[in-house]
Coordinates of C-alpha atoms in Angstrom, one line a residue:
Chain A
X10 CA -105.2 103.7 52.3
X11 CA -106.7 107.2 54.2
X12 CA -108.9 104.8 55.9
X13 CA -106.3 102.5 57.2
X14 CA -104.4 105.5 58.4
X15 CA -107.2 107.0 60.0
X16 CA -108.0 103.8 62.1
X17 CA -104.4 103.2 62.7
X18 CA -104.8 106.5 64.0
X19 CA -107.6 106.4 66.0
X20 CA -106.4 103.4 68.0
X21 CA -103.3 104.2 69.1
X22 CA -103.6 107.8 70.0
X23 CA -105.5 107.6 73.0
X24 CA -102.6 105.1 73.8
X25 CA -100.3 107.9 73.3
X26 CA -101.8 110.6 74.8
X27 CA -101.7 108.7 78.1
X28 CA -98.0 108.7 77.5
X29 CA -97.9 111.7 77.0
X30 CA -100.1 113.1 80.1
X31 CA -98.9 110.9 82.2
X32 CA -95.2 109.9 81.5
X33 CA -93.5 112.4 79.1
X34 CA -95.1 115.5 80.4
X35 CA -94.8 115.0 84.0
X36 CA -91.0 113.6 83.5
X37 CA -90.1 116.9 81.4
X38 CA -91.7 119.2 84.1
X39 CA -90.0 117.4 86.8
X40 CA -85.9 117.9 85.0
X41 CA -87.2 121.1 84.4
X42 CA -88.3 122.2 88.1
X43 CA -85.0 120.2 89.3
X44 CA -83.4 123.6 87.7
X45 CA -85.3 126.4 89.4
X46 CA -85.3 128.1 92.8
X47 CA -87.9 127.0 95.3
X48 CA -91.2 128.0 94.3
X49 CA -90.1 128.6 90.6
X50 CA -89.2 131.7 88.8
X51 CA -85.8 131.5 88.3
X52 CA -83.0 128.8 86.9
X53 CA -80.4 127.3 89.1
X54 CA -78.2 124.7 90.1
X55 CA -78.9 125.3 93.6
X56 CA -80.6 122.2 94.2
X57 CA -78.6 119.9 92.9
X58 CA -76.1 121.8 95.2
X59 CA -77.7 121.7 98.3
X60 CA -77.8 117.4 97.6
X61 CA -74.3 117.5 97.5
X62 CA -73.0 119.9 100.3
X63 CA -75.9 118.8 102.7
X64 CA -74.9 115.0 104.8
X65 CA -78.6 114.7 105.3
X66 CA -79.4 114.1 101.7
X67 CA -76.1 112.5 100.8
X68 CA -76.7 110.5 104.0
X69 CA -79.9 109.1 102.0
X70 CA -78.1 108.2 99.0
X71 CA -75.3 105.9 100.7
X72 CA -78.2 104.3 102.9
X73 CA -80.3 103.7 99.5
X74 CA -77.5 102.4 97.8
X75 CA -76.1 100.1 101.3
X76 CA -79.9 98.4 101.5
X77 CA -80.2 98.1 97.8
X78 CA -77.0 96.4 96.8
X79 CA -77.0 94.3 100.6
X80 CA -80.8 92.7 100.1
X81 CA -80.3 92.5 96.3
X82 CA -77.0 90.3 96.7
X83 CA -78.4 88.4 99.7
X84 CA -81.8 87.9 97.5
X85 CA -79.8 87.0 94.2
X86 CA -77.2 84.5 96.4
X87 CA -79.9 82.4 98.3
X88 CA -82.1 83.0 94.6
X89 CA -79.3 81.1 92.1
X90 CA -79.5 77.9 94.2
X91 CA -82.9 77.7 95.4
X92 CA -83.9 78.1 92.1
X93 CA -81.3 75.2 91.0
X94 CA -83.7 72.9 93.5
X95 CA -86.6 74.1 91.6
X96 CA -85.1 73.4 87.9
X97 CA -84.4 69.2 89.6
X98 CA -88.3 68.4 90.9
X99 CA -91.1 67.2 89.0
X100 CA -92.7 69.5 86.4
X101 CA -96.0 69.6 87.8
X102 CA -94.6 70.1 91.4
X103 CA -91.9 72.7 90.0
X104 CA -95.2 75.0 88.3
X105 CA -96.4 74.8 91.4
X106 CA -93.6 75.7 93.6
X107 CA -93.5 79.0 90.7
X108 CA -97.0 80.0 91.4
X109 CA -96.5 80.1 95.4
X110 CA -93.8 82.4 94.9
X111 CA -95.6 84.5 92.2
X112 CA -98.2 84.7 95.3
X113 CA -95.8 85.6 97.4
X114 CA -94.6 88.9 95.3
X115 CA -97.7 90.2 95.6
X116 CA -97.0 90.3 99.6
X117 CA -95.1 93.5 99.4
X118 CA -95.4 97.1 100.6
X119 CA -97.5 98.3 104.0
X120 CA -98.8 94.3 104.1
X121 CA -95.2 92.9 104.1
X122 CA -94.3 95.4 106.2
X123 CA -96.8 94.7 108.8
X124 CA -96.2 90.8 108.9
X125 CA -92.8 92.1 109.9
X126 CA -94.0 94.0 112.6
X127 CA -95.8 90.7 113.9
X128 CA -93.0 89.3 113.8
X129 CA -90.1 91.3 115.1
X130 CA -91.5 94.2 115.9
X131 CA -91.3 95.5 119.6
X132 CA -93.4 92.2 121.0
X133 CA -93.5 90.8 117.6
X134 CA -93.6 86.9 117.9
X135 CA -89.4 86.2 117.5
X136 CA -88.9 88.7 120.2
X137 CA -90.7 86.8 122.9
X138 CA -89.3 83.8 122.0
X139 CA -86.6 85.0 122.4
X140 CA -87.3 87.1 125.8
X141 CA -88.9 83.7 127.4
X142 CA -85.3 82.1 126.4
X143 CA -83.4 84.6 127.8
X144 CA -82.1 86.7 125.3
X145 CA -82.9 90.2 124.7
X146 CA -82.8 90.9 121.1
X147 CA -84.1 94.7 122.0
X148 CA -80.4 95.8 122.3
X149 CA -78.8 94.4 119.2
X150 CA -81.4 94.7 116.6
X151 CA -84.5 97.0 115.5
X152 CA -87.0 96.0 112.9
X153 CA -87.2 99.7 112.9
X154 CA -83.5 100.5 112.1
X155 CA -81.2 99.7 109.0
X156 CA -81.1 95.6 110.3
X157 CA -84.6 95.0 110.3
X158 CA -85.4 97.1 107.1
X159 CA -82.3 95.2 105.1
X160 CA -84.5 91.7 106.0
X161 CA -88.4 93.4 104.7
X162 CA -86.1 94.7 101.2
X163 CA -84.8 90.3 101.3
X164 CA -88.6 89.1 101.3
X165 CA -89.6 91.3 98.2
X166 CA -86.2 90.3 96.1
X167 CA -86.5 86.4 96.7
X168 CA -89.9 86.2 94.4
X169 CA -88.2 88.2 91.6
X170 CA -85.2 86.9 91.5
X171 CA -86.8 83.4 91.9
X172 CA -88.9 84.4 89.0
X173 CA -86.4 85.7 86.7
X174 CA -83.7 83.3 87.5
X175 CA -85.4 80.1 86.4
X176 CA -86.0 80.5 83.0
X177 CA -82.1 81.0 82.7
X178 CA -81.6 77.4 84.2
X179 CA -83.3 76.3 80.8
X180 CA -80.6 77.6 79.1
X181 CA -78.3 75.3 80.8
X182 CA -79.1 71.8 79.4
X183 CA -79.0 68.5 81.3
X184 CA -77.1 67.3 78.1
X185 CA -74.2 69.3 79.0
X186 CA -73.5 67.7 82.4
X187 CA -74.0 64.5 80.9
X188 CA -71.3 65.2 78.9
X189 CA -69.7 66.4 81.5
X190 CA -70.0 64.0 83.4
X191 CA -68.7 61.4 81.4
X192 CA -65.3 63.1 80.5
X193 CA -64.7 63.4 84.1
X194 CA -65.8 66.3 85.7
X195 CA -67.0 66.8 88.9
X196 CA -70.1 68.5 89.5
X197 CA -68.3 71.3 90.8
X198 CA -65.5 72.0 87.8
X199 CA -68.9 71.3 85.8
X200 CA -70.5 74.7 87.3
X201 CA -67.5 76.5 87.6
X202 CA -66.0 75.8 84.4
X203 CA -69.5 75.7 82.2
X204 CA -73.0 76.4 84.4
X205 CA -72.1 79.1 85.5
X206 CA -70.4 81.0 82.9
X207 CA -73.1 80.5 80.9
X208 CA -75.8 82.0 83.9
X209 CA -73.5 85.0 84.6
X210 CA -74.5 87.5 82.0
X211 CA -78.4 86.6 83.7
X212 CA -77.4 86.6 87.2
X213 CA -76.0 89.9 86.3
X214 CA -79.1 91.4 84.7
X215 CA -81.0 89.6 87.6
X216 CA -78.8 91.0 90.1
X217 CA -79.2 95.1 88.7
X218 CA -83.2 94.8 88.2
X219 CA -83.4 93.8 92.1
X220 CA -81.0 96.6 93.0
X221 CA -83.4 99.1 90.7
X222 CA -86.1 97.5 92.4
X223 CA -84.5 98.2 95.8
X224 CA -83.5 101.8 95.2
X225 CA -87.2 102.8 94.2
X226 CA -89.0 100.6 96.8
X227 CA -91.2 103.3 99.3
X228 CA -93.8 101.2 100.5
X229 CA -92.0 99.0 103.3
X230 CA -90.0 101.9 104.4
X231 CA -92.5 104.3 105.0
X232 CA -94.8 102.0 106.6
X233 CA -91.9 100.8 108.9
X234 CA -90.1 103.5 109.7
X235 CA -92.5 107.0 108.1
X236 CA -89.4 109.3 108.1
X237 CA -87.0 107.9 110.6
X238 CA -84.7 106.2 108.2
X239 CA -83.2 108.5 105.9
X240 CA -83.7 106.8 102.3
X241 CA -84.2 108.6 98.9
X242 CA -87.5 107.3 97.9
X243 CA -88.8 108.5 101.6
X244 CA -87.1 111.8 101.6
X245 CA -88.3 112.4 98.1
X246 CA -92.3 111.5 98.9
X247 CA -91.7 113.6 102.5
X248 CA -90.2 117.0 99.9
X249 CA -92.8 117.1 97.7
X250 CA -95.9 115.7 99.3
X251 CA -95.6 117.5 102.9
X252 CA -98.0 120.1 103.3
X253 CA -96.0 122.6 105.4
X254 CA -92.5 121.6 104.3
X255 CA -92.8 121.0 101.0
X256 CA -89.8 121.9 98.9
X257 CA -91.0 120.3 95.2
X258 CA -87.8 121.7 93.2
X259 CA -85.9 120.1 95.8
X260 CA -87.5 116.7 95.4
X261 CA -87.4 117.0 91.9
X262 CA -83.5 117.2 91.7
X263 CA -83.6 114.0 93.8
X264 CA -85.8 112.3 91.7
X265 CA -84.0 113.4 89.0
X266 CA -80.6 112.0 90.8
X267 CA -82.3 108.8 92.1
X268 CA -83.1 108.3 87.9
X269 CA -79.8 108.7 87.0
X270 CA -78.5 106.2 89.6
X271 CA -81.3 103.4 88.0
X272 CA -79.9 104.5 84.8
X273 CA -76.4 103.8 85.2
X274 CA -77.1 100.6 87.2
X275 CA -79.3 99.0 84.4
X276 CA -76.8 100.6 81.6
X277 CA -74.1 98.8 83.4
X278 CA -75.4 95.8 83.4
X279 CA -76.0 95.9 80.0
X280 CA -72.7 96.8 78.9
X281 CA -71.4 94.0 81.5
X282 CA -74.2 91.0 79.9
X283 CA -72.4 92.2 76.4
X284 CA -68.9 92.0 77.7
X285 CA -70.1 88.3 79.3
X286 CA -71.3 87.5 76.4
X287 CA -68.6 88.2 73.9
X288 CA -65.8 86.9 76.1
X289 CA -68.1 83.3 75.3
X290 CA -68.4 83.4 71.6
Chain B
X14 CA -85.8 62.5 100.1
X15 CA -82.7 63.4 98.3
X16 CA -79.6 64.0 100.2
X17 CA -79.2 67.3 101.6
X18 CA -77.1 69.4 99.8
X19 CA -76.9 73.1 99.3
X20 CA -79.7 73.8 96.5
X21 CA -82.3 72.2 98.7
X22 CA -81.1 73.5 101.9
X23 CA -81.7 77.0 100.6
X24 CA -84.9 76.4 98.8
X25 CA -85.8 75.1 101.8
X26 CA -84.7 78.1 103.6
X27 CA -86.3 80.5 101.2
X28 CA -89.4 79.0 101.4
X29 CA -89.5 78.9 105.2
X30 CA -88.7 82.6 104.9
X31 CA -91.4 83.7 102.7
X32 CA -94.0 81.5 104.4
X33 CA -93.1 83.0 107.6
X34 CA -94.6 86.2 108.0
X35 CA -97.6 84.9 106.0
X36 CA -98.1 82.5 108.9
X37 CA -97.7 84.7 111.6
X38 CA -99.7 87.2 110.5
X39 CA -102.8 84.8 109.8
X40 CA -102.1 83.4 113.1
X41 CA -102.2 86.7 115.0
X42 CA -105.7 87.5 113.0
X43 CA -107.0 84.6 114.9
X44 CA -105.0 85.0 118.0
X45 CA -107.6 86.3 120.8
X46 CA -104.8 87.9 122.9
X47 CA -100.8 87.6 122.4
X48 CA -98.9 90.3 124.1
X49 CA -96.6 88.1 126.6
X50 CA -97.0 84.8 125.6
X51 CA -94.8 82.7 122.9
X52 CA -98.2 81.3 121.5
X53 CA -101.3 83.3 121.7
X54 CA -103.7 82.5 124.3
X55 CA -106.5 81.1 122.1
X56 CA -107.9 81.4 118.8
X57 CA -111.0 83.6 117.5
X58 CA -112.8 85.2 114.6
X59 CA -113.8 88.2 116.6
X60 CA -111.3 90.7 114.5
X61 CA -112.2 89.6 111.3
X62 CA -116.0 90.0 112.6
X63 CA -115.2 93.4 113.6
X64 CA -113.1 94.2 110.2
X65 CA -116.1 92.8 108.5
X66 CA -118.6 95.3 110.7
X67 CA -116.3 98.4 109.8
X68 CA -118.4 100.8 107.3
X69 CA -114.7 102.4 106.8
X70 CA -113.5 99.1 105.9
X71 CA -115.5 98.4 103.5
X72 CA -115.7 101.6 102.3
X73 CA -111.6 101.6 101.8
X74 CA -112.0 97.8 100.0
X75 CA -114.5 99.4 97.7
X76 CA -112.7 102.0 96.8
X77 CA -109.9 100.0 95.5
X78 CA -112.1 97.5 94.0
X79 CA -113.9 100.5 92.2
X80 CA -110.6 102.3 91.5
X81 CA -108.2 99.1 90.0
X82 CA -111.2 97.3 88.5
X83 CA -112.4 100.9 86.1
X84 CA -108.5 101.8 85.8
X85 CA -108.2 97.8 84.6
X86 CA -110.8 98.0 82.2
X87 CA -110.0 101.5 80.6
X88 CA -106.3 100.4 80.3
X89 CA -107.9 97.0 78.7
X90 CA -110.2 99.1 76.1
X91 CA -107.3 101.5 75.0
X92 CA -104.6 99.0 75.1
X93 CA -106.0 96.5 73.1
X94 CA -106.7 98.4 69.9
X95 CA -103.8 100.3 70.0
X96 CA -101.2 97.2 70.6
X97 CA -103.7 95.2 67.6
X98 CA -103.0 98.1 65.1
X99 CA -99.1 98.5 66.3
X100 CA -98.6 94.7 66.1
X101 CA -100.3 94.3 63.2
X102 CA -99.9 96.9 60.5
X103 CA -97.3 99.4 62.4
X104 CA -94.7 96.8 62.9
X105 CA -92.4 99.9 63.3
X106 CA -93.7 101.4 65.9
X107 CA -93.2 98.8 68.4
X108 CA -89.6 99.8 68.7
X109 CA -90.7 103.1 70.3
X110 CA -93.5 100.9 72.7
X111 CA -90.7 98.4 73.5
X112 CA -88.5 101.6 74.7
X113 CA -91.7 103.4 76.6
X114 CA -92.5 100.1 78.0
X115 CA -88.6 99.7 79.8
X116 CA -89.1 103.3 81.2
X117 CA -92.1 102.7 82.8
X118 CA -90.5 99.6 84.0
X119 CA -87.3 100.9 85.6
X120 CA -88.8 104.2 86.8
X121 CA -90.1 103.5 90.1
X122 CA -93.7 105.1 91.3
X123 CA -92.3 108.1 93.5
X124 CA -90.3 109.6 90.9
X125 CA -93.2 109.9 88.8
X126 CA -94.9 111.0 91.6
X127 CA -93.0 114.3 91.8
X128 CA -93.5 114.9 88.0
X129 CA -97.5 114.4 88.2
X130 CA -97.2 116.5 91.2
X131 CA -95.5 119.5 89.3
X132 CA -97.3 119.4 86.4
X133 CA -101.2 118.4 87.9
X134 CA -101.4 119.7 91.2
X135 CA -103.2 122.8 91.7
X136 CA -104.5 123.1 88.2
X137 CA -108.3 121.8 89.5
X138 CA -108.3 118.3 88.5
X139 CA -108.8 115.7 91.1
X140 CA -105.6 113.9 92.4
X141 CA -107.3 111.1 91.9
X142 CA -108.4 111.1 88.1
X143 CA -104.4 112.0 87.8
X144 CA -103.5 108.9 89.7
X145 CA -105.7 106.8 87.8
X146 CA -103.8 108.1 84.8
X147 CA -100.4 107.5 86.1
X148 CA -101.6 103.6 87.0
X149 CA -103.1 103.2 83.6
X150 CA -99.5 104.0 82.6
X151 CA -97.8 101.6 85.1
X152 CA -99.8 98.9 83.7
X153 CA -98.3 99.2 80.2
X154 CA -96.0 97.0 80.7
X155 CA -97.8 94.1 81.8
X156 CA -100.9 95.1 79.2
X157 CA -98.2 95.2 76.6
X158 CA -96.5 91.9 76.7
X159 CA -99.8 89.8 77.7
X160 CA -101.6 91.2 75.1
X161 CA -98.4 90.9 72.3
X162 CA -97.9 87.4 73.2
X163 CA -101.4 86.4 72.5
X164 CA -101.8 88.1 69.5
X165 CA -98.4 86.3 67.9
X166 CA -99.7 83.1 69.6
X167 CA -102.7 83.2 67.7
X168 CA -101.2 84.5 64.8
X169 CA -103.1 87.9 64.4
X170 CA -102.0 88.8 60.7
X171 CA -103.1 85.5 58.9
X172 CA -106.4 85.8 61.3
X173 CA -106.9 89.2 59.7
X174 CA -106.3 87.9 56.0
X175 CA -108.2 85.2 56.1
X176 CA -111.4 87.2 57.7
X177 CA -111.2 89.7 55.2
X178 CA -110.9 87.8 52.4
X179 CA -114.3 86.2 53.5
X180 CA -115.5 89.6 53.6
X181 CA -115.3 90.7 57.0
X182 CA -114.8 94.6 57.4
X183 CA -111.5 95.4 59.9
X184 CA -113.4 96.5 62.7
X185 CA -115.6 93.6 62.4
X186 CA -112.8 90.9 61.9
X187 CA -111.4 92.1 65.0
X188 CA -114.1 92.5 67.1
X189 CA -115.7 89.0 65.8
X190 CA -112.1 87.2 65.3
X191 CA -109.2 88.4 67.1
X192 CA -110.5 89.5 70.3
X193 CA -112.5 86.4 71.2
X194 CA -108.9 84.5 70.3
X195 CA -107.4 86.6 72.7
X196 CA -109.6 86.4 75.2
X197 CA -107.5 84.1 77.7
X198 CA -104.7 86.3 77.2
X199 CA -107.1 89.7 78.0
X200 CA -108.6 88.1 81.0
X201 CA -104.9 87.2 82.1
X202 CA -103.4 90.7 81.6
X203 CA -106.4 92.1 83.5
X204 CA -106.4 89.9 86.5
X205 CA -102.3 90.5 86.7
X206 CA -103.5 94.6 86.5
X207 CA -105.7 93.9 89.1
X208 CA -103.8 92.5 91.5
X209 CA -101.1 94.9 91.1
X210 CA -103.5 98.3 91.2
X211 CA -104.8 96.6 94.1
X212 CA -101.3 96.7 96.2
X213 CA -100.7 100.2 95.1
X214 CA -99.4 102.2 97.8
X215 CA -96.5 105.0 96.3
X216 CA -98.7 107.0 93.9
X217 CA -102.4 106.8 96.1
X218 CA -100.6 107.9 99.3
X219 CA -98.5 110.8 97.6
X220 CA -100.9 112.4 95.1
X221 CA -103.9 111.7 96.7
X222 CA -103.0 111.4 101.0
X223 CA -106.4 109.9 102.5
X224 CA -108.7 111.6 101.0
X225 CA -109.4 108.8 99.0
X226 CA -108.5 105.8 101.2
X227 CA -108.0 102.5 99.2
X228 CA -107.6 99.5 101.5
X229 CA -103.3 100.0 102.0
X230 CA -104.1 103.3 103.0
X231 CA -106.8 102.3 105.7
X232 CA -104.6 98.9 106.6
X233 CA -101.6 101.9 107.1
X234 CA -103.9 103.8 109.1
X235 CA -104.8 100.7 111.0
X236 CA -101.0 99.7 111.9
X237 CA -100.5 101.8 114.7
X238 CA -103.8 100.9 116.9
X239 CA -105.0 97.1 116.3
X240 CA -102.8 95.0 115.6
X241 CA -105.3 92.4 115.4
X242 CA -107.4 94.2 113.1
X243 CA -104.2 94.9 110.6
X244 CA -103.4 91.4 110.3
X245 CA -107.1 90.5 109.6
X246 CA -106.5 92.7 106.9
X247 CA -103.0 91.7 105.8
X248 CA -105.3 88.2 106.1
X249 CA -108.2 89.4 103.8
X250 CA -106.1 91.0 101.0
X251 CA -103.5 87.9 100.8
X252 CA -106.5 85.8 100.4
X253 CA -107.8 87.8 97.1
X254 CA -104.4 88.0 95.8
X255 CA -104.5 83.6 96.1
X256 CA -108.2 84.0 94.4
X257 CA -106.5 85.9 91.4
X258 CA -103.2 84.2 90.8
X259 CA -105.3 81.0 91.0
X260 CA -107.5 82.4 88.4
X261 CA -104.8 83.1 86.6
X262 CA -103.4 79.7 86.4
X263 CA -106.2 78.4 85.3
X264 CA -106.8 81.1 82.1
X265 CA -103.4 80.2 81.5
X266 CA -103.7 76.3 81.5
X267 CA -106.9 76.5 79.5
X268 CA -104.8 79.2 76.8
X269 CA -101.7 76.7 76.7
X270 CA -104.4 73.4 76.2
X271 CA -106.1 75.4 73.5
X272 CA -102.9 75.9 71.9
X273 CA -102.0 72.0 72.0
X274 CA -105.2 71.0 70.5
X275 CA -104.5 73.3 67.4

């Protein structure tokens, strides 16, 4: 028995050490610093303050939460039926189809943002065409701005929510329309009446994960825009990683904000899938 | 061709819009010159000959290579003991993993971030031995439910039983039984690390800066003065990423036709 603990023991603590260095330390230190004065020393609720009185940081918020919930509802909308088309071809042909989008996930960050740039950027590829057929896109839209950011944070939600969408479909069995079918309903009362009650409490899930997704994302931003667009991920990385400006308490009570705002989005979506849920049994 | 309706019509469209900037951007790393014209003016491999000449290129590719390929294999070594013994004979425990594994999930890279920044920075250690850390961490969630899945798949418990009863000593059962079972289902979980460690951009850039510049950092460096160059690459890195999700499909096609047969 002592020697079964002791290897029991012995493989799984370096697991949780690393935890522990690396999550739960650092997490604890960071709620804690969101409390002090700049530089540390002394305990305060200054910071969390200063978010709330100051536009520039409650600026940030609303255009998080705008982008976030705009490219997560576009990405789940043109997500639900695309992936409908992918549940109706072959099986071979619909693995397939899942693998190029797996691929395509992986084109995220300062690549995806740079494809962008090829594309729409200031002579990116759309803009000339568009130049040579008289239009000039310059003055209505800006990869660089809100517009052009809102379509990078589309690319990067389409994979996932293709990806977490279609296993739902297999919930909703061929059987059923059949049935369906045969008492008389249209394809249309079918969906509304049983397909897509059945999806909601998944779109829903789906639809917060994107918008966590969203909120955190850095990579495109930064790449796109460095600091010119005020987000919360940016303003965070700009507080606590700037060499001459760095205000780390400050950053830490907007991490620690940014974490609550994932929190309640993903708790509320749980407590919505259960409501969904109940309402069907 | 089936009618058009509005299922295919937007798979259609989602496809054309993913594809997109994949094409463009391997077009322009081919294009010899394209700052007027709607098409560029002809095609060449003289960028990705010059990308391929660049000491500071390959430097940066190495570097990631080096950094997600040891981070990869360290989380592989500890992960793989420790989810076998939690699986296995701590049933219990896998509550609290579950729980750790959602947190890592939903907590995006920069918040972290600030926390390793707080607690790490200025106390000696390398940035980059703490970012290594934090990734090992980020990769929990994908080590963990590869690496659970195989071992129900191949039923780790009665694997266990039946080896020791013929004698086998733990370590040695799982060493000699389990991990060669689970072997599609390591190779899987590592490739999928891989290919995420490799895109890594939030935690690199701000613990570390460029003083330790992985491939995004040198392409973000790059985006401001070639173009050209940056989509050769955008070009380059896309390509490894088809390498490993192809070689993923195929450990996973030849786990799933091993499971048939049995």
């Amino acid at each position: 028995m002592k020697r079964f603990t002791s290897m029991l023991f012995l493989t799984t603590m370096p697991f949780f050490l690393l935890v522990i260095l690396f999550l739960i330390v650092p997490l604890l230190s960071m709620i804690n610093g969101s409390f002090q004065t700049d530089g540390g020393g002394a305990y305060t609720l200054n910071q969390y303050r200063e978010i709330f009185t100051n536009p520039y940081y409650w600026q940030a918020f609303q255009n998080s939460v705008l982008i976030s919930f705009l490219s997560s509802l576009v990405g789940i909308v043109a997500a639900v039926f695309a992936t409908y088309a992918i549940t109706r071809f072959p099986d071979r042909l619909q693995q397939r189809i899942l693998v190029i989008t797996n691929l395509t996930s992986n084109f995220a960050g300062i690549p995806l943002a740079f494809a962008f740039i090829v594309m729409l950027g200031n002579s990116g590829l759309f803009i000339l065409l568009a130049r040579k057929l008289g239009l000039d896109l310059s003055q209505s839209f800006s990869l660089y701005s809100w517009s052009g950011l809102t379509l990078v944070y589309i690319y990067f939600q389409l994979p996932l929510a293709v990806m977490l969408l279609f296993p739902l479909y297999r919930g909703v069995q061929k059987q059923w329309m059949e049935a369906a079918e045969l008492l008389g309903a249209s394809p249309l009362k079918f969906w509304l009446k049983i397909g897509l009650p059945v999806l909601l409490p998944g779109i829903a899930g789906t639809f917060s994960i994107l918008f966590a997704n969203a909120m955190g994302a850095y990579a495109s931003a930064y790449a796109l825009t460095t600091s010119n667009y005020n987000l919360v991920p940016i303003r965070i990385g700009a507080l606590v990683s700037g060499d001459i400006f760095a205000r780390p308490e400050l950053g830490s009570a907007l991490a620690v904000l940014l974490g609550l705002t994932l929190a309640i989005a993903l708790t509320l979506n749980e407590w919505l899938t259960r409501r969904i849920r109940r309402d069907l049994s | 061709m089936k009618r058009l309706n509005l299922p295919t019509l937007s798979f259609a469209l989602v496809m054309i819009y993913l594809f997109l900037p994949v094409a463009a951007t391997a077009l322009y790393s081919l294009a010899t010159e394209w700052n007027s014209t709607v098409l560029p003016e002809g095609l060449t491999v003289k960028w990705f000959a010059e990308l391929y000449s660049d000491s500071r290129f390959l430097q940066a590719f190495a570097r990631s290579f080096l950094l997600s390929g040891l981070t990869t294999i360290a989380g592989i070594l500890i992960m793989v003991p420790a989810i076998f013994s939690i699986v296995v004979y701590a049933p219990k425990l896998e509550r609290l993993v579950q729980l750790l594994v959602m947190l890592t999930y939903a907590l995006p890279g920069v918040i972290l971030a600030v926390g390793l920044i707080r607690t790490y920075a200025g106390l000696g250690i390398p940035m980059i031995l703490i970012a290594a850390g934090a990734y090992l961490v980020g990769l929990l969630p994908f080590l963990y439910q590869g690496i659970r899945n195989s071992l129900h798949t191949v039923q780790a418990h009665s694997l266990m039983e039946a080896a020791e009863l013929l004698g086998a000593g733990r370590w040695r059962a799982f060493l000699r039984v389990i991990v060669p079972n689970i072997m599609p289902g390591i190779l899987v979980s590592a490739l999928l690390s891989f290919s995420i460690l490799f895109g890594e951009f939030v935690l690199i850039n701000i613990l570390v800066g460029g003083r330790y510049e992985t491939l995004q950092i040198y392409l973000y460096n790059k985006l401001s003065k070639s173009g050209h160059i940056a989509s050769a690459i955008t070009v380059t890195y896309f390509i490894l990423m088809a390498v490993i999700t192809g070689l993923i499909v195929k450990f996973t096609r030849g786990g799933s036709a091993q499971k048939e047969v049995s």
